[in-house]
Amino acid sequence: MTVEQSDDTLRAPETIVIAIDGPAGAGKSTVGRALAARLELEYLDTGAMYRAMTFAALRRGVVEGDFDEVAAMAPTVDIDIDHDRVVVDGVDATVDIRGREVTEAVSQIAANPGVRAVLVERQREWVGRHGGGVVEGRDIGSVVFPDANLKLYITASPRVRAERRVREIGGNVDEVEASIIERDRRDSSRDHSPLTEADDAVVVDTTGLSIDGVIEHILRLLP
Ligand code: DC
């Protein structure tokens, strides 16, 4: 430190963290990406990390229901997320992590406390490296960043979430709605970090709202 330096130059720039939680298909990703662009922050989809772990388990032949084996595997999996590109153990898994096989197995991998401990640390490290960010998941405001500047819990009715999913990837709306309800039940009833809104989260119900309307509403909430 030199005598010429003022206190201001020594202060680290403020790290802004916006936590977005909520059930699948509620519009978290769309809102998170738009918000990150508007605020010039990086965006992290933590669901992609759980999907990447699941991809690794399937590839390595680790049975997703074998608690100890999955927990032992977790620290050894190399996950590199750069914008939308996801590379797992050196293999581009961007497309496969959204496929049926991973989608069916991911809840079980995400319920493993060994996996969660490893990924929570990596999420914190990612945010530290990027100087903040808009971070989306299920436990971001409650567990990963309890001191986030803003916590949002984004939700929508199961029917609306099913209709959005069908528009994106096709399928039968009744079946998709039933699988959404089942996945919500699994994500909210697991023992470790179940999907739940943080006490100080702002609940945003996107049923019937346009994306622009949601973003404007959220920007007004920023401290
Ligand atoms: O958001 P998504 O559908 O890509 O998430 C995939 C799975 O990972 C889903 O079952 C919920 C789980 N998940 C989690 O448990 N915690 C997070 N922070 C993010 C996702």
CSV table of C-alpha atoms and ligand atoms in Angstrom, one decimal:
chain,number,residue,atom,x,y,z
A,1,MET,CA,0.0,0.0,0.0
A,2,THR,CA,1.3,3.4,-0.9
A,3,VAL,CA,0.4,6.6,1.1
A,4,GLU,CA,-1.2,8.1,-2.1
A,5,GLN,CA,-3.9,5.4,-2.2
A,6,SER,CA,-7.2,6.5,-0.8
A,7,ASP,CA,-9.5,4.2,1.2
A,8,ASP,CA,-11.8,4.0,-1.9
A,9,THR,CA,-9.2,2.4,-4.1
A,10,LEU,CA,-8.6,-0.3,-1.5
A,11,ARG,CA,-12.2,-1.2,-1.1
A,12,ALA,CA,-13.2,-4.3,-3.1
A,13,PRO,CA,-16.0,-3.5,-5.6
A,14,GLU,CA,-19.4,-4.5,-4.2
A,15,THR,CA,-20.3,-8.1,-5.1
A,16,ILE,CA,-23.9,-8.3,-6.2
A,17,VAL,CA,-25.6,-11.7,-5.8
A,18,ILE,CA,-29.2,-12.2,-6.9
A,19,ALA,CA,-30.6,-15.6,-5.8
A,20,ILE,CA,-33.4,-17.1,-7.9
A,21,ASP,CA,-35.2,-20.2,-6.6
A,22,GLY,CA,-38.4,-21.9,-7.6
A,23,PRO,CA,-39.8,-25.1,-9.1
A,24,ALA,CA,-39.0,-26.4,-12.6
A,25,GLY,CA,-40.6,-24.6,-15.5
A,26,ALA,CA,-41.7,-21.5,-13.6
A,27,GLY,CA,-39.6,-19.2,-15.8
A,28,LYS,CA,-36.5,-18.9,-13.6
A,29,SER,CA,-34.0,-19.3,-16.5
A,30,THR,CA,-35.7,-16.8,-18.8
A,31,VAL,CA,-36.0,-14.3,-15.9
A,32,GLY,CA,-32.5,-15.0,-14.6
A,33,ARG,CA,-30.8,-14.5,-18.0
A,34,ALA,CA,-32.8,-11.4,-18.8
A,35,LEU,CA,-32.0,-9.9,-15.4
A,36,ALA,CA,-28.3,-10.8,-15.7
A,37,ALA,CA,-28.2,-9.0,-19.1
A,38,ARG,CA,-29.9,-5.9,-17.8
A,39,LEU,CA,-27.7,-5.7,-14.8
A,40,GLU,CA,-24.5,-6.7,-16.6
A,41,LEU,CA,-23.9,-9.7,-14.3
A,42,GLU,CA,-22.9,-13.2,-15.1
A,43,TYR,CA,-25.6,-15.9,-14.9
A,44,LEU,CA,-25.2,-19.3,-13.3
A,45,ASP,CA,-27.7,-22.2,-13.8
A,46,THR,CA,-26.9,-24.5,-10.8
A,47,GLY,CA,-29.4,-27.1,-12.2
A,48,ALA,CA,-26.9,-27.6,-15.0
A,49,MET,CA,-24.3,-28.6,-12.3
A,50,TYR,CA,-26.6,-31.2,-10.9
A,51,ARG,CA,-27.3,-32.4,-14.4
A,52,ALA,CA,-23.6,-32.5,-15.1
A,53,MET,CA,-23.0,-34.7,-12.0
A,54,THR,CA,-25.8,-37.0,-13.3
A,55,PHE,CA,-24.2,-37.2,-16.7
A,56,ALA,CA,-20.9,-38.2,-15.1
A,57,ALA,CA,-22.6,-40.9,-13.0
A,58,LEU,CA,-24.3,-42.4,-16.0
A,59,ARG,CA,-21.1,-42.3,-18.1
A,60,ARG,CA,-19.0,-43.9,-15.3
A,61,GLY,CA,-21.6,-46.5,-14.6
A,62,VAL,CA,-22.2,-45.3,-11.0
A,63,VAL,CA,-25.7,-46.3,-9.9
A,64,GLU,CA,-27.6,-43.1,-9.0
A,65,GLY,CA,-29.2,-44.9,-6.1
A,66,ASP,CA,-25.9,-46.0,-4.5
A,67,PHE,CA,-25.5,-43.2,-2.0
A,68,ASP,CA,-21.9,-43.9,-1.0
A,69,GLU,CA,-20.7,-44.5,-4.5
A,70,VAL,CA,-22.3,-41.3,-5.8
A,71,ALA,CA,-20.9,-39.2,-2.8
A,72,ALA,CA,-17.4,-40.6,-3.4
A,73,MET,CA,-17.6,-39.8,-7.1
A,74,ALA,CA,-18.8,-36.1,-6.7
A,75,PRO,CA,-15.4,-34.5,-5.8
A,76,THR,CA,-13.7,-36.2,-8.7
A,77,VAL,CA,-16.0,-34.9,-11.4
A,78,ASP,CA,-14.6,-32.0,-13.4
A,79,ILE,CA,-17.4,-29.6,-14.5
A,80,ASP,CA,-16.7,-26.6,-16.6
A,81,ILE,CA,-19.6,-24.2,-17.3
A,82,ASP,CA,-19.0,-21.4,-19.7
A,83,HIS,CA,-22.2,-19.6,-20.6
A,84,ASP,CA,-24.4,-22.3,-22.1
A,85,ARG,CA,-21.6,-24.8,-22.8
A,86,VAL,CA,-21.2,-27.6,-20.2
A,87,VAL,CA,-18.1,-29.8,-20.3
A,88,VAL,CA,-17.9,-32.8,-18.0
A,89,ASP,CA,-14.6,-34.6,-17.6
A,90,GLY,CA,-13.5,-33.1,-20.9
A,91,VAL,CA,-16.6,-34.2,-22.8
A,92,ASP,CA,-19.1,-31.7,-24.2
A,93,ALA,CA,-22.4,-32.6,-22.4
A,94,THR,CA,-24.3,-29.4,-23.3
A,95,VAL,CA,-27.0,-31.4,-25.2
A,96,ASP,CA,-27.0,-34.6,-23.2
A,97,ILE,CA,-27.6,-32.9,-19.8
A,98,ARG,CA,-31.0,-31.9,-21.1
A,99,GLY,CA,-31.9,-35.4,-22.4
A,100,ARG,CA,-34.4,-37.8,-21.0
A,101,GLU,CA,-31.8,-40.1,-19.3
A,102,VAL,CA,-30.3,-37.3,-17.2
A,103,THR,CA,-33.7,-35.7,-16.5
A,104,GLU,CA,-35.0,-38.9,-15.1
A,105,ALA,CA,-32.0,-39.6,-12.8
A,106,VAL,CA,-31.1,-36.1,-11.7
A,107,SER,CA,-33.5,-35.8,-8.7
A,108,GLN,CA,-31.8,-38.8,-7.1
A,109,ILE,CA,-28.3,-37.4,-7.6
A,110,ALA,CA,-29.5,-33.9,-6.3
A,111,ALA,CA,-30.8,-35.6,-3.1
A,112,ASN,CA,-27.3,-36.9,-2.3
A,113,PRO,CA,-25.8,-34.7,0.5
A,114,GLY,CA,-22.2,-35.5,-0.7
A,115,VAL,CA,-23.1,-34.1,-4.2
A,116,ARG,CA,-24.7,-31.1,-2.6
A,117,ALA,CA,-21.8,-30.3,-0.4
A,118,VAL,CA,-19.4,-30.4,-3.4
A,119,LEU,CA,-21.6,-28.3,-5.7
A,120,VAL,CA,-22.5,-25.7,-3.1
A,121,GLU,CA,-18.8,-25.0,-2.6
A,122,ARG,CA,-18.2,-24.8,-6.4
A,123,GLN,CA,-21.2,-22.4,-6.8
A,124,ARG,CA,-19.7,-20.1,-4.1
A,125,GLU,CA,-16.3,-20.3,-5.7
A,126,TRP,CA,-17.8,-19.5,-9.2
A,127,VAL,CA,-19.5,-16.4,-7.8
A,128,GLY,CA,-16.3,-15.3,-6.1
A,129,ARG,CA,-14.4,-15.7,-9.3
A,130,HIS,CA,-17.0,-13.8,-11.4
A,131,GLY,CA,-17.4,-11.0,-8.8
A,132,GLY,CA,-21.1,-11.8,-8.2
A,133,GLY,CA,-23.9,-13.0,-10.5
A,134,VAL,CA,-27.5,-14.0,-10.9
A,135,VAL,CA,-27.6,-17.5,-9.6
A,136,GLU,CA,-30.5,-19.8,-10.2
A,137,GLY,CA,-31.5,-23.1,-8.5
A,138,ARG,CA,-33.5,-24.5,-5.6
A,139,ASP,CA,-31.5,-23.7,-2.5
A,140,ILE,CA,-29.7,-20.5,-3.5
A,141,GLY,CA,-31.3,-18.0,-1.2
A,142,SER,CA,-31.8,-20.6,1.6
A,143,VAL,CA,-28.4,-22.4,1.7
A,144,VAL,CA,-25.8,-21.2,-0.9
A,145,PHE,CA,-26.1,-17.4,-0.6
A,146,PRO,CA,-28.2,-16.6,2.5
A,147,ASP,CA,-26.8,-13.0,2.3
A,148,ALA,CA,-27.8,-12.4,-1.3
A,149,ASN,CA,-28.7,-8.8,-2.2
A,150,LEU,CA,-32.0,-10.0,-3.5
A,151,LYS,CA,-33.8,-13.3,-3.2
A,152,LEU,CA,-36.5,-14.2,-5.6
A,153,TYR,CA,-38.8,-17.2,-5.5
A,154,ILE,CA,-40.3,-17.6,-8.9
A,155,THR,CA,-43.3,-19.8,-9.4
A,156,ALA,CA,-46.3,-20.4,-11.6
A,157,SER,CA,-49.2,-22.9,-11.6
A,158,PRO,CA,-48.3,-26.5,-12.6
A,159,ARG,CA,-50.6,-26.2,-15.6
A,160,VAL,CA,-48.9,-23.1,-16.9
A,161,ARG,CA,-45.5,-24.6,-16.4
A,162,ALA,CA,-46.6,-27.7,-18.3
A,163,GLU,CA,-47.9,-25.6,-21.2
A,164,ARG,CA,-44.6,-23.7,-21.4
A,165,ARG,CA,-42.6,-26.9,-21.4
A,166,VAL,CA,-44.8,-28.4,-24.1
A,167,ARG,CA,-44.3,-25.3,-26.3
A,168,GLU,CA,-40.5,-25.7,-25.9
A,169,ILE,CA,-40.0,-29.5,-26.2
A,170,GLY,CA,-43.4,-30.9,-27.2
A,171,GLY,CA,-45.3,-33.7,-25.5
A,172,ASN,CA,-48.8,-34.2,-23.9
A,173,VAL,CA,-49.7,-31.4,-21.6
A,174,ASP,CA,-51.5,-33.6,-19.1
A,175,GLU,CA,-48.6,-36.0,-18.9
A,176,VAL,CA,-46.1,-33.2,-18.5
A,177,GLU,CA,-48.2,-31.6,-15.8
A,178,ALA,CA,-48.3,-34.9,-13.9
A,179,SER,CA,-44.5,-35.3,-14.1
A,180,ILE,CA,-44.0,-31.6,-13.0
A,181,ILE,CA,-46.2,-32.2,-9.9
A,182,GLU,CA,-44.3,-35.4,-9.2
A,183,ARG,CA,-40.9,-33.7,-9.6
A,184,ASP,CA,-42.0,-30.8,-7.3
A,185,ARG,CA,-43.0,-33.4,-4.7
A,186,ARG,CA,-39.6,-35.1,-4.9
A,187,ASP,CA,-37.6,-31.8,-4.8
A,188,SER,CA,-39.7,-30.4,-1.9
A,189,SER,CA,-39.7,-33.5,0.2
A,190,ARG,CA,-36.1,-34.6,0.1
A,191,ASP,CA,-34.2,-34.5,3.4
A,192,HIS,CA,-31.3,-32.3,2.3
A,193,SER,CA,-32.0,-28.7,1.1
A,194,PRO,CA,-35.5,-29.3,-0.1
A,195,LEU,CA,-37.0,-26.8,-2.5
A,196,THR,CA,-38.4,-24.1,-0.2
A,197,GLU,CA,-38.6,-20.3,-0.3
A,198,ALA,CA,-36.2,-18.4,2.0
A,199,ASP,CA,-38.0,-16.4,4.6
A,200,ASP,CA,-36.9,-13.2,3.1
A,201,ALA,CA,-37.5,-14.1,-0.5
A,202,VAL,CA,-39.8,-12.1,-2.7
A,203,VAL,CA,-42.4,-14.5,-4.3
A,204,VAL,CA,-43.0,-13.7,-8.0
A,205,ASP,CA,-45.9,-15.7,-9.6
A,206,THR,CA,-45.4,-15.6,-13.3
A,207,THR,CA,-48.7,-17.1,-14.2
A,208,GLY,CA,-50.3,-14.8,-16.7
A,209,LEU,CA,-47.4,-12.3,-16.7
A,210,SER,CA,-45.2,-11.4,-19.6
A,211,ILE,CA,-41.4,-11.7,-19.2
A,212,ASP,CA,-41.0,-8.0,-19.7
A,213,GLY,CA,-43.6,-7.3,-16.9
A,214,VAL,CA,-41.8,-9.7,-14.6
A,215,ILE,CA,-38.4,-8.1,-15.2
A,216,GLU,CA,-39.7,-4.6,-14.7
A,217,HIS,CA,-41.4,-5.7,-11.4
A,218,ILE,CA,-38.1,-7.3,-10.2
A,219,LEU,CA,-35.9,-4.3,-11.1
A,220,ARG,CA,-38.1,-2.1,-8.9
A,221,LEU,CA,-37.3,-4.5,-6.0
A,222,LEU,CA,-33.6,-4.0,-6.2
A,223,PRO,CA,-32.1,-2.4,-3.2
B,1,DC,O1,-33.4,-26.6,-12.9
B,1,DC,P1,-33.2,-28.0,-13.4
B,1,DC,O2,-34.5,-28.7,-13.8
B,1,DC,O3,-32.2,-28.1,-14.5
B,1,DC,O4,-32.6,-28.8,-12.2
B,1,DC,C1,-32.2,-30.2,-12.3
B,1,DC,C2,-32.4,-30.9,-11.0
B,1,DC,O5,-31.5,-30.4,-10.0
B,1,DC,C3,-33.8,-30.8,-10.3
B,1,DC,O6,-34.2,-32.1,-9.9
B,1,DC,C4,-33.6,-29.9,-9.1
B,1,DC,C5,-32.1,-30.1,-8.8
B,1,DC,N1,-31.5,-28.9,-8.3
B,1,DC,C6,-31.3,-28.8,-6.9
B,1,DC,O7,-31.6,-29.7,-6.2
B,1,DC,N2,-30.6,-27.7,-6.4
B,1,DC,C7,-30.3,-26.7,-7.2
B,1,DC,N3,-29.6,-25.6,-6.7
B,1,DC,C8,-30.5,-26.7,-8.6
B,1,DC,C9,-31.1,-27.8,-9.1
